[in-house]
PDB file of C-alpha atoms in Angstrom:
ATOM      1  CA  UNK A 280      98.824  72.580   8.734  1.00  0.00           C
ATOM      2  CA  UNK A 281      99.316  69.877  11.426  1.00  0.00           C
ATOM      3  CA  UNK A 282     101.184  66.736  10.405  1.00  0.00           C
ATOM      4  CA  UNK A 283      99.728  63.257  10.869  1.00  0.00           C
ATOM      5  CA  UNK A 284     102.123  62.764  13.789  1.00  0.00           C
ATOM      6  CA  UNK A 285     100.821  65.945  15.432  1.00  0.00           C
ATOM      7  CA  UNK A 286      97.227  64.826  14.918  1.00  0.00           C
ATOM      8  CA  UNK A 287      98.116  61.448  16.453  1.00  0.00           C
ATOM      9  CA  UNK A 288      99.629  63.223  19.475  1.00  0.00           C
ATOM     10  CA  UNK A 289      96.462  65.270  19.880  1.00  0.00           C
ATOM     11  CA  UNK A 290      94.345  62.117  19.819  1.00  0.00           C
ATOM     12  CA  UNK A 291      96.590  60.463  22.423  1.00  0.00           C
ATOM     13  CA  UNK A 292      96.106  63.467  24.737  1.00  0.00           C
ATOM     14  CA  UNK A 293      92.352  63.375  24.141  1.00  0.00           C
ATOM     15  CA  UNK A 294      92.179  59.670  24.978  1.00  0.00           C
ATOM     16  CA  UNK A 295      94.199  60.198  28.168  1.00  0.00           C
ATOM     17  CA  UNK A 296      91.992  63.058  29.437  1.00  0.00           C
ATOM     18  CA  UNK A 297      88.918  62.487  31.611  1.00  0.00           C
ATOM     19  CA  UNK A 298      86.038  61.141  29.561  1.00  0.00           C
ATOM     20  CA  UNK A 299      83.376  63.549  28.410  1.00  0.00           C
ATOM     21  CA  UNK A 300      81.118  65.246  28.098  1.00  0.00           C
ATOM     22  CA  UNK A 301      82.597  68.242  29.897  1.00  0.00           C
ATOM     23  CA  UNK A 302      79.869  70.754  30.739  1.00  0.00           C
ATOM     24  CA  UNK A 303      80.653  74.375  31.716  1.00  0.00           C
ATOM     25  CA  UNK A 304      78.698  75.433  34.813  1.00  0.00           C
ATOM     26  CA  UNK A 305      79.121  79.194  34.646  1.00  0.00           C
ATOM     27  CA  UNK A 306      77.919  81.786  37.126  1.00  0.00           C
ATOM     28  CA  UNK A 307      77.514  84.317  34.302  1.00  0.00           C
ATOM     29  CA  UNK A 308      74.886  82.071  32.676  1.00  0.00           C
ATOM     30  CA  UNK A 309      72.953  80.768  35.626  1.00  0.00           C
ATOM     31  CA  UNK A 310      74.020  81.972  39.027  1.00  0.00           C
ATOM     32  CA  UNK A 311      73.995  79.251  41.674  1.00  0.00           C
ATOM     33  CA  UNK A 312      75.758  81.186  44.385  1.00  0.00           C
ATOM     34  CA  UNK A 313      78.896  79.085  44.007  1.00  0.00           C
ATOM     35  CA  UNK A 314      81.927  79.208  41.744  1.00  0.00           C
ATOM     36  CA  UNK A 315      82.135  78.585  38.017  1.00  0.00           C
ATOM     37  CA  UNK A 316      83.574  75.190  37.094  1.00  0.00           C
ATOM     38  CA  UNK A 317      83.579  72.396  34.512  1.00  0.00           C
ATOM     39  CA  UNK A 318      81.463  69.354  35.361  1.00  0.00           C
ATOM     40  CA  UNK A 319      83.000  66.068  34.190  1.00  0.00           C
ATOM     41  CA  UNK A 320      80.491  63.544  32.772  1.00  0.00           C
ATOM     42  CA  UNK A 321      77.706  64.774  35.115  1.00  0.00           C
ATOM     43  CA  UNK A 322      75.190  62.286  33.733  1.00  0.00           C
ATOM     44  CA  UNK A 323      77.243  59.266  34.805  1.00  0.00           C
ATOM     45  CA  UNK A 324      79.400  60.535  37.657  1.00  0.00           C
ATOM     46  CA  UNK A 325      78.805  58.860  41.018  1.00  0.00           C
ATOM     47  CA  UNK A 326      79.957  62.000  42.784  1.00  0.00           C
ATOM     48  CA  UNK A 327      80.390  65.575  41.628  1.00  0.00           C
ATOM     49  CA  UNK A 328      83.542  65.616  39.489  1.00  0.00           C
ATOM     50  CA  UNK A 329      84.580  69.168  38.715  1.00  0.00           C
ATOM     51  CA  UNK A 330      87.481  71.214  37.381  1.00  0.00           C
ATOM     52  CA  UNK A 331      87.981  74.662  38.876  1.00  0.00           C
ATOM     53  CA  UNK A 332      90.165  77.345  37.317  1.00  0.00           C
ATOM     54  CA  UNK A 333      91.753  80.414  38.905  1.00  0.00           C
ATOM     55  CA  UNK A 334      92.706  83.595  37.045  1.00  0.00           C
ATOM     56  CA  UNK A 335      95.268  86.140  38.093  1.00  0.00           C
ATOM     57  CA  UNK A 336      95.098  89.832  37.134  1.00  0.00           C
ATOM     58  CA  UNK A 337      98.226  91.874  37.813  1.00  0.00           C
ATOM     59  CA  UNK A 338      99.409  89.137  40.139  1.00  0.00           C
ATOM     60  CA  UNK A 339      96.183  89.034  42.137  1.00  0.00           C
ATOM     61  CA  UNK A 340      93.907  86.007  42.009  1.00  0.00           C
ATOM     62  CA  UNK A 341      90.315  86.479  40.887  1.00  0.00           C
ATOM     63  CA  UNK A 342      88.470  84.958  43.822  1.00  0.00           C
ATOM     64  CA  UNK A 343      84.807  85.709  43.226  1.00  0.00           C
ATOM     65  CA  UNK A 344      82.425  84.438  40.546  1.00  0.00           C
ATOM     66  CA  UNK A 345      80.945  85.563  38.286  1.00  0.00           C
ATOM     67  CA  UNK A 346      83.903  86.777  36.242  1.00  0.00           C
ATOM     68  CA  UNK A 347      83.363  87.153  32.486  1.00  0.00           C
ATOM     69  CA  UNK A 348      86.896  86.280  31.416  1.00  0.00           C
ATOM     70  CA  UNK A 349      87.182  83.332  33.797  1.00  0.00           C
ATOM     71  CA  UNK A 350      83.877  81.947  32.539  1.00  0.00           C
ATOM     72  CA  UNK A 351      84.953  82.436  28.917  1.00  0.00           C
ATOM     73  CA  UNK A 352      88.146  80.459  29.598  1.00  0.00           C
ATOM     74  CA  UNK A 353      86.207  77.652  31.295  1.00  0.00           C
ATOM     75  CA  UNK A 354      83.710  77.567  28.432  1.00  0.00           C
ATOM     76  CA  UNK A 355      86.555  77.221  25.928  1.00  0.00           C
ATOM     77  CA  UNK A 356      88.290  74.406  27.852  1.00  0.00           C
ATOM     78  CA  UNK A 357      85.063  72.460  28.373  1.00  0.00           C
ATOM     79  CA  UNK A 358      84.033  72.776  24.725  1.00  0.00           C
ATOM     80  CA  UNK A 359      87.483  71.683  23.519  1.00  0.00           C
ATOM     81  CA  UNK A 360      86.906  68.198  25.008  1.00  0.00           C
ATOM     82  CA  UNK A 361      84.022  67.668  22.586  1.00  0.00           C
ATOM     83  CA  UNK A 362      85.245  69.887  19.730  1.00  0.00           C
ATOM     84  CA  UNK A 363      88.787  68.565  19.276  1.00  0.00           C
ATOM     85  CA  UNK A 364      87.902  64.971  18.230  1.00  0.00           C
ATOM     86  CA  UNK A 365      85.415  66.339  15.682  1.00  0.00           C
ATOM     87  CA  UNK A 366      87.915  68.827  14.281  1.00  0.00           C
ATOM     88  CA  UNK A 367      90.636  66.193  13.927  1.00  0.00           C
ATOM     89  CA  UNK A 368      88.217  63.844  12.171  1.00  0.00           C
ATOM     90  CA  UNK A 369      87.193  66.625   9.779  1.00  0.00           C
ATOM     91  CA  UNK A 370      90.814  67.535   8.990  1.00  0.00           C
ATOM     92  CA  UNK A 371      91.542  63.936   8.093  1.00  0.00           C
ATOM     93  CA  UNK A 372      88.349  63.558   6.082  1.00  0.00           C
ATOM     94  CA  UNK A 373      89.134  66.674   4.050  1.00  0.00           C
ATOM     95  CA  UNK A 374      92.701  65.526   3.469  1.00  0.00           C
ATOM     96  CA  UNK A 375      91.439  62.328   1.903  1.00  0.00           C
ATOM     97  CA  UNK A 376      89.073  64.313  -0.330  1.00  0.00           C
ATOM     98  CA  UNK A 377      91.720  66.850  -1.343  1.00  0.00           C
ATOM     99  CA  UNK A 378      94.215  64.152  -2.223  1.00  0.00           C
ATOM    100  CA  UNK A 379      91.604  62.389  -4.297  1.00  0.00           C
ATOM    101  CA  UNK A 380      92.730  59.187  -2.636  1.00  0.00           C
ATOM    102  CA  UNK A 381      91.001  56.260  -4.305  1.00  0.00           C
ATOM    103  CA  UNK A 382      92.702  53.721  -2.102  1.00  0.00           C
ATOM    104  CA  UNK A 383      89.959  51.463  -0.767  1.00  0.00           C
ATOM    105  CA  UNK A 384      91.862  50.898   2.463  1.00  0.00           C
ATOM    106  CA  UNK A 385      91.807  54.608   3.240  1.00  0.00           C
ATOM    107  CA  UNK A 386      88.127  54.863   2.363  1.00  0.00           C
ATOM    108  CA  UNK A 387      87.322  51.871   4.594  1.00  0.00           C
ATOM    109  CA  UNK A 388      89.396  53.308   7.431  1.00  0.00           C
ATOM    110  CA  UNK A 389      87.557  56.648   7.242  1.00  0.00           C
ATOM    111  CA  UNK A 390      84.186  54.861   7.289  1.00  0.00           C
ATOM    112  CA  UNK A 391      85.165  52.760  10.306  1.00  0.00           C
ATOM    113  CA  UNK A 392      86.440  55.836  12.152  1.00  0.00           C
ATOM    114  CA  UNK A 393      83.025  57.424  11.672  1.00  0.00           C
ATOM    115  CA  UNK A 394      81.277  54.234  12.821  1.00  0.00           C
ATOM    116  CA  UNK A 395      83.448  54.326  15.948  1.00  0.00           C
ATOM    117  CA  UNK A 396      81.730  57.579  16.958  1.00  0.00           C
ATOM    118  CA  UNK A 397      78.287  55.960  16.981  1.00  0.00           C
ATOM    119  CA  UNK A 398      76.128  56.217  20.105  1.00  0.00           C
ATOM    120  CA  UNK A 399      75.424  52.466  19.790  1.00  0.00           C
ATOM    121  CA  UNK A 400      78.048  50.352  21.580  1.00  0.00           C
ATOM    122  CA  UNK A 401      77.544  47.569  19.021  1.00  0.00           C
ATOM    123  CA  UNK A 402      78.568  49.910  16.217  1.00  0.00           C
ATOM    124  CA  UNK A 403      81.645  51.018  18.148  1.00  0.00           C
ATOM    125  CA  UNK A 404      82.608  47.402  18.847  1.00  0.00           C
ATOM    126  CA  UNK A 405      82.225  46.567  15.151  1.00  0.00           C
ATOM    127  CA  UNK A 406      84.353  49.600  14.280  1.00  0.00           C
ATOM    128  CA  UNK A 407      87.079  48.515  16.706  1.00  0.00           C
ATOM    129  CA  UNK A 408      87.089  44.989  15.293  1.00  0.00           C
ATOM    130  CA  UNK A 409      87.280  46.316  11.740  1.00  0.00           C
ATOM    131  CA  UNK A 410      89.852  49.042  12.402  1.00  0.00           C
ATOM    132  CA  UNK A 411      92.237  46.476  13.879  1.00  0.00           C
ATOM    133  CA  UNK A 412      92.870  45.339  10.313  1.00  0.00           C
ATOM    134  CA  UNK A 413      94.052  48.865   9.486  1.00  0.00           C
ATOM    135  CA  UNK A 414      96.269  49.331  12.551  1.00  0.00           C
ATOM    136  CA  UNK A 415      99.299  49.640  10.273  1.00  0.00           C
ATOM    137  CA  UNK A 416      97.838  52.959   9.045  1.00  0.00           C
ATOM    138  CA  UNK A 417      98.700  55.976  11.187  1.00  0.00           C
ATOM    139  CA  UNK A 418      95.195  57.428  10.973  1.00  0.00           C
ATOM    140  CA  UNK A 419      93.781  54.343  12.682  1.00  0.00           C
ATOM    141  CA  UNK A 420      95.950  54.573  15.811  1.00  0.00           C
ATOM    142  CA  UNK A 421      94.082  57.346  17.637  1.00  0.00           C
ATOM    143  CA  UNK A 422      90.588  55.907  17.039  1.00  0.00           C
ATOM    144  CA  UNK A 423      91.732  52.420  18.064  1.00  0.00           C
ATOM    145  CA  UNK A 424      93.187  53.786  21.295  1.00  0.00           C
ATOM    146  CA  UNK A 425      89.930  55.606  22.052  1.00  0.00           C
ATOM    147  CA  UNK A 426      87.896  52.449  21.382  1.00  0.00           C
ATOM    148  CA  UNK A 427      90.122  50.326  23.630  1.00  0.00           C
ATOM    149  CA  UNK A 428      89.439  52.919  26.333  1.00  0.00           C
ATOM    150  CA  UNK A 429      85.770  53.345  25.343  1.00  0.00           C
ATOM    151  CA  UNK A 430      84.050  55.296  28.167  1.00  0.00           C
ATOM    152  CA  UNK A 431      80.573  53.999  27.395  1.00  0.00           C
ATOM    153  CA  UNK A 432      80.867  50.210  27.378  1.00  0.00           C
ATOM    154  CA  UNK A 433      83.695  47.823  28.256  1.00  0.00           C
ATOM    155  CA  UNK A 434      82.339  45.385  25.655  1.00  0.00           C
ATOM    156  CA  UNK A 435      83.900  47.758  23.112  1.00  0.00           C
ATOM    157  CA  UNK A 436      87.149  47.613  25.084  1.00  0.00           C
ATOM    158  CA  UNK A 437      87.169  43.815  25.079  1.00  0.00           C
ATOM    159  CA  UNK A 438      86.358  43.412  21.363  1.00  0.00           C
ATOM    160  CA  UNK A 439      88.782  46.097  20.174  1.00  0.00           C
ATOM    161  CA  UNK A 440      91.669  45.005  22.396  1.00  0.00           C
ATOM    162  CA  UNK A 441      91.292  41.372  21.342  1.00  0.00           C
ATOM    163  CA  UNK A 442      91.093  42.256  17.648  1.00  0.00           C
ATOM    164  CA  UNK A 443      94.203  44.440  17.834  1.00  0.00           C
ATOM    165  CA  UNK A 444      96.121  41.809  19.817  1.00  0.00           C
ATOM    166  CA  UNK A 445      95.241  39.085  17.304  1.00  0.00           C
ATOM    167  CA  UNK A 446      97.449  40.897  14.822  1.00  0.00           C
ATOM    168  CA  UNK A 447     100.290  39.584  17.000  1.00  0.00           C
ATOM    169  CA  UNK A 448     102.600  42.283  15.702  1.00  0.00           C
ATOM    170  CA  UNK A 449     104.421  45.257  17.162  1.00  0.00           C
ATOM    171  CA  UNK A 450     101.878  47.861  16.082  1.00  0.00           C
ATOM    172  CA  UNK A 451      99.003  45.999  17.758  1.00  0.00           C
ATOM    173  CA  UNK A 452     100.947  45.464  20.964  1.00  0.00           C
ATOM    174  CA  UNK A 453     101.995  49.129  21.005  1.00  0.00           C
ATOM    175  CA  UNK A 454      98.372  50.315  20.807  1.00  0.00           C
ATOM    176  CA  UNK A 455      97.375  48.039  23.695  1.00  0.00           C
ATOM    177  CA  UNK A 456     100.448  49.098  25.695  1.00  0.00           C
ATOM    178  CA  UNK A 457      99.493  52.770  25.212  1.00  0.00           C
ATOM    179  CA  UNK A 458      96.005  51.996  26.513  1.00  0.00           C
ATOM    180  CA  UNK A 459      97.248  49.991  29.500  1.00  0.00           C
ATOM    181  CA  UNK A 460      99.424  52.870  30.647  1.00  0.00           C
ATOM    182  CA  UNK A 461      96.392  55.124  31.260  1.00  0.00           C
ATOM    183  CA  UNK A 462      93.547  52.605  31.696  1.00  0.00           C
ATOM    184  CA  UNK A 463      91.403  52.729  34.824  1.00  0.00           C
ATOM    185  CA  UNK A 464      91.026  49.449  36.786  1.00  0.00           C
ATOM    186  CA  UNK A 465      87.822  48.473  34.972  1.00  0.00           C
ATOM    187  CA  UNK A 466      89.276  48.932  31.496  1.00  0.00           C
ATOM    188  CA  UNK A 467      92.513  47.346  32.677  1.00  0.00           C
ATOM    189  CA  UNK A 468      90.685  44.181  33.746  1.00  0.00           C
ATOM    190  CA  UNK A 469      89.034  43.746  30.342  1.00  0.00           C
ATOM    191  CA  UNK A 470      92.278  44.430  28.488  1.00  0.00           C
ATOM    192  CA  UNK A 471      93.914  41.817  30.730  1.00  0.00           C
ATOM    193  CA  UNK A 472      91.156  39.339  29.790  1.00  0.00           C
ATOM    194  CA  UNK A 473      91.734  39.987  26.076  1.00  0.00           C
ATOM    195  CA  UNK A 474      95.483  39.422  26.486  1.00  0.00           C
ATOM    196  CA  UNK A 475      94.934  36.058  28.190  1.00  0.00           C
ATOM    197  CA  UNK A 476      92.377  34.989  25.574  1.00  0.00           C
ATOM    198  CA  UNK A 477      94.729  35.775  22.685  1.00  0.00           C
ATOM    199  CA  UNK A 478      98.006  34.494  24.112  1.00  0.00           C
ATOM    200  CA  UNK A 479      96.833  31.758  26.452  1.00  0.00           C
ATOM    201  CA  UNK A 480      96.818  28.945  23.878  1.00  0.00           C
ATOM    202  CA  UNK A 481     100.149  28.755  22.042  1.00  0.00           C
ATOM    203  CA  UNK A 482     103.407  29.249  23.931  1.00  0.00           C
ATOM    204  CA  UNK A 483     105.126  30.415  20.751  1.00  0.00           C
ATOM    205  CA  UNK A 484     102.651  33.286  20.329  1.00  0.00           C
ATOM    206  CA  UNK A 485     103.080  34.322  23.968  1.00  0.00           C
ATOM    207  CA  UNK A 486     106.895  34.181  23.704  1.00  0.00           C
ATOM    208  CA  UNK A 487     106.966  36.203  20.475  1.00  0.00           C
ATOM    209  CA  UNK A 488     104.718  38.828  22.062  1.00  0.00           C
ATOM    210  CA  UNK A 489     107.025  39.082  25.077  1.00  0.00           C
ATOM    211  CA  UNK A 490     109.994  39.603  22.770  1.00  0.00           C
ATOM    212  CA  UNK A 491     108.175  42.390  20.951  1.00  0.00           C
ATOM    213  CA  UNK A 492     107.311  43.996  24.306  1.00  0.00           C
ATOM    214  CA  UNK A 493     111.002  44.019  25.201  1.00  0.00           C
ATOM    215  CA  UNK A 494     111.640  45.970  21.995  1.00  0.00           C
ATOM    216  CA  UNK A 495     108.777  48.365  22.717  1.00  0.00           C
ATOM    217  CA  UNK A 496     110.201  48.978  26.194  1.00  0.00           C
ATOM    218  CA  UNK A 497     112.978  50.932  24.505  1.00  0.00           C
ATOM    219  CA  UNK A 498     110.425  53.334  22.972  1.00  0.00           C
ATOM    220  CA  UNK A 499     111.206  57.003  23.585  1.00  0.00           C
ATOM    221  CA  UNK A 500     107.584  57.611  24.587  1.00  0.00           C
ATOM    222  CA  UNK A 501     107.522  57.069  28.349  1.00  0.00           C
ATOM    223  CA  UNK A 502     103.844  56.178  28.351  1.00  0.00           C
ATOM    224  CA  UNK A 503     104.273  53.486  25.710  1.00  0.00           C
ATOM    225  CA  UNK A 504     107.262  52.082  27.590  1.00  0.00           C
ATOM    226  CA  UNK A 505     105.259  52.004  30.848  1.00  0.00           C
ATOM    227  CA  UNK A 506     102.380  50.172  29.175  1.00  0.00           C
ATOM    228  CA  UNK A 507     104.787  47.753  27.490  1.00  0.00           C
ATOM    229  CA  UNK A 508     106.185  46.822  30.904  1.00  0.00           C
ATOM    230  CA  UNK A 509     102.678  46.117  32.204  1.00  0.00           C
ATOM    231  CA  UNK A 510     101.854  44.098  29.087  1.00  0.00           C
ATOM    232  CA  UNK A 511     105.091  42.116  29.398  1.00  0.00           C
ATOM    233  CA  UNK A 512     104.310  41.297  33.032  1.00  0.00           C
ATOM    234  CA  UNK A 513     100.812  40.068  32.135  1.00  0.00           C
ATOM    235  CA  UNK A 514     102.215  37.873  29.357  1.00  0.00           C
ATOM    236  CA  UNK A 515     104.864  36.471  31.709  1.00  0.00           C
ATOM    237  CA  UNK A 516     102.127  35.289  34.093  1.00  0.00           C
ATOM    238  CA  UNK A 517     100.301  33.352  31.362  1.00  0.00           C
ATOM    239  CA  UNK A 518     100.796  29.576  31.283  1.00  0.00           C
ATOM    240  CA  UNK A 519      99.936  28.625  27.657  1.00  0.00           C
ATOM    241  CA  UNK A 520      97.910  25.478  27.046  1.00  0.00           C
ATOM    242  CA  UNK A 521     100.029  24.209  24.147  1.00  0.00           C
ATOM    243  CA  UNK A 522     103.817  24.069  24.245  1.00  0.00           C
ATOM    244  CA  UNK A 523     106.302  22.715  21.700  1.00  0.00           C
ATOM    245  CA  UNK A 524     106.847  18.983  21.986  1.00  0.00           C
TER     246      UNK A 524
END
């Protein structure tokens, strides 16, 4: 049975991977005269983004499609991108049921996690805003990270990042730092905007956040430490409106 820490690690890897859906384009299903591959977000990609896989049998590379085993491997990898988040969510849901946990915070967190999987960006933004209040709970970390890096709408990124940052504590800053470390330029810009909005008013808030970032920099997770450095640099460039008299 995976631990909560292991489930969190899985969710971090999922969030860092290319956004889905991943679609297997297999020669054994519909020959196109090319090579089997995995198409990455084909409905939104500007250009063809593909993953190709090579198999070796007795030290010799399988060069020609179709190949049944190669296609089966590609099918498994592509499906895992969509299957893994659902499986992790189900494991956590069943754990709550099995424990008979009547804690309203846990029940609310589970409901918000489900809302965060909505196809409607407004639902996901509402889930991110609400989940920020549960960021101290381990089961909220993975979903919050995914919402900060929402592939469908940067409005979700902006709302979730700002809500998490308004906690003004180490856990909120750590989630944003983790996102910054792997964010693309577009997501990075909106996270940057949220940081300025939250810490651009009071110098004391900005200074406290910088101090927390310095502590996070010593984190054993290299990705968190990298994001904390970026976050610290952004905070250092902010000139707060209100300073102590």
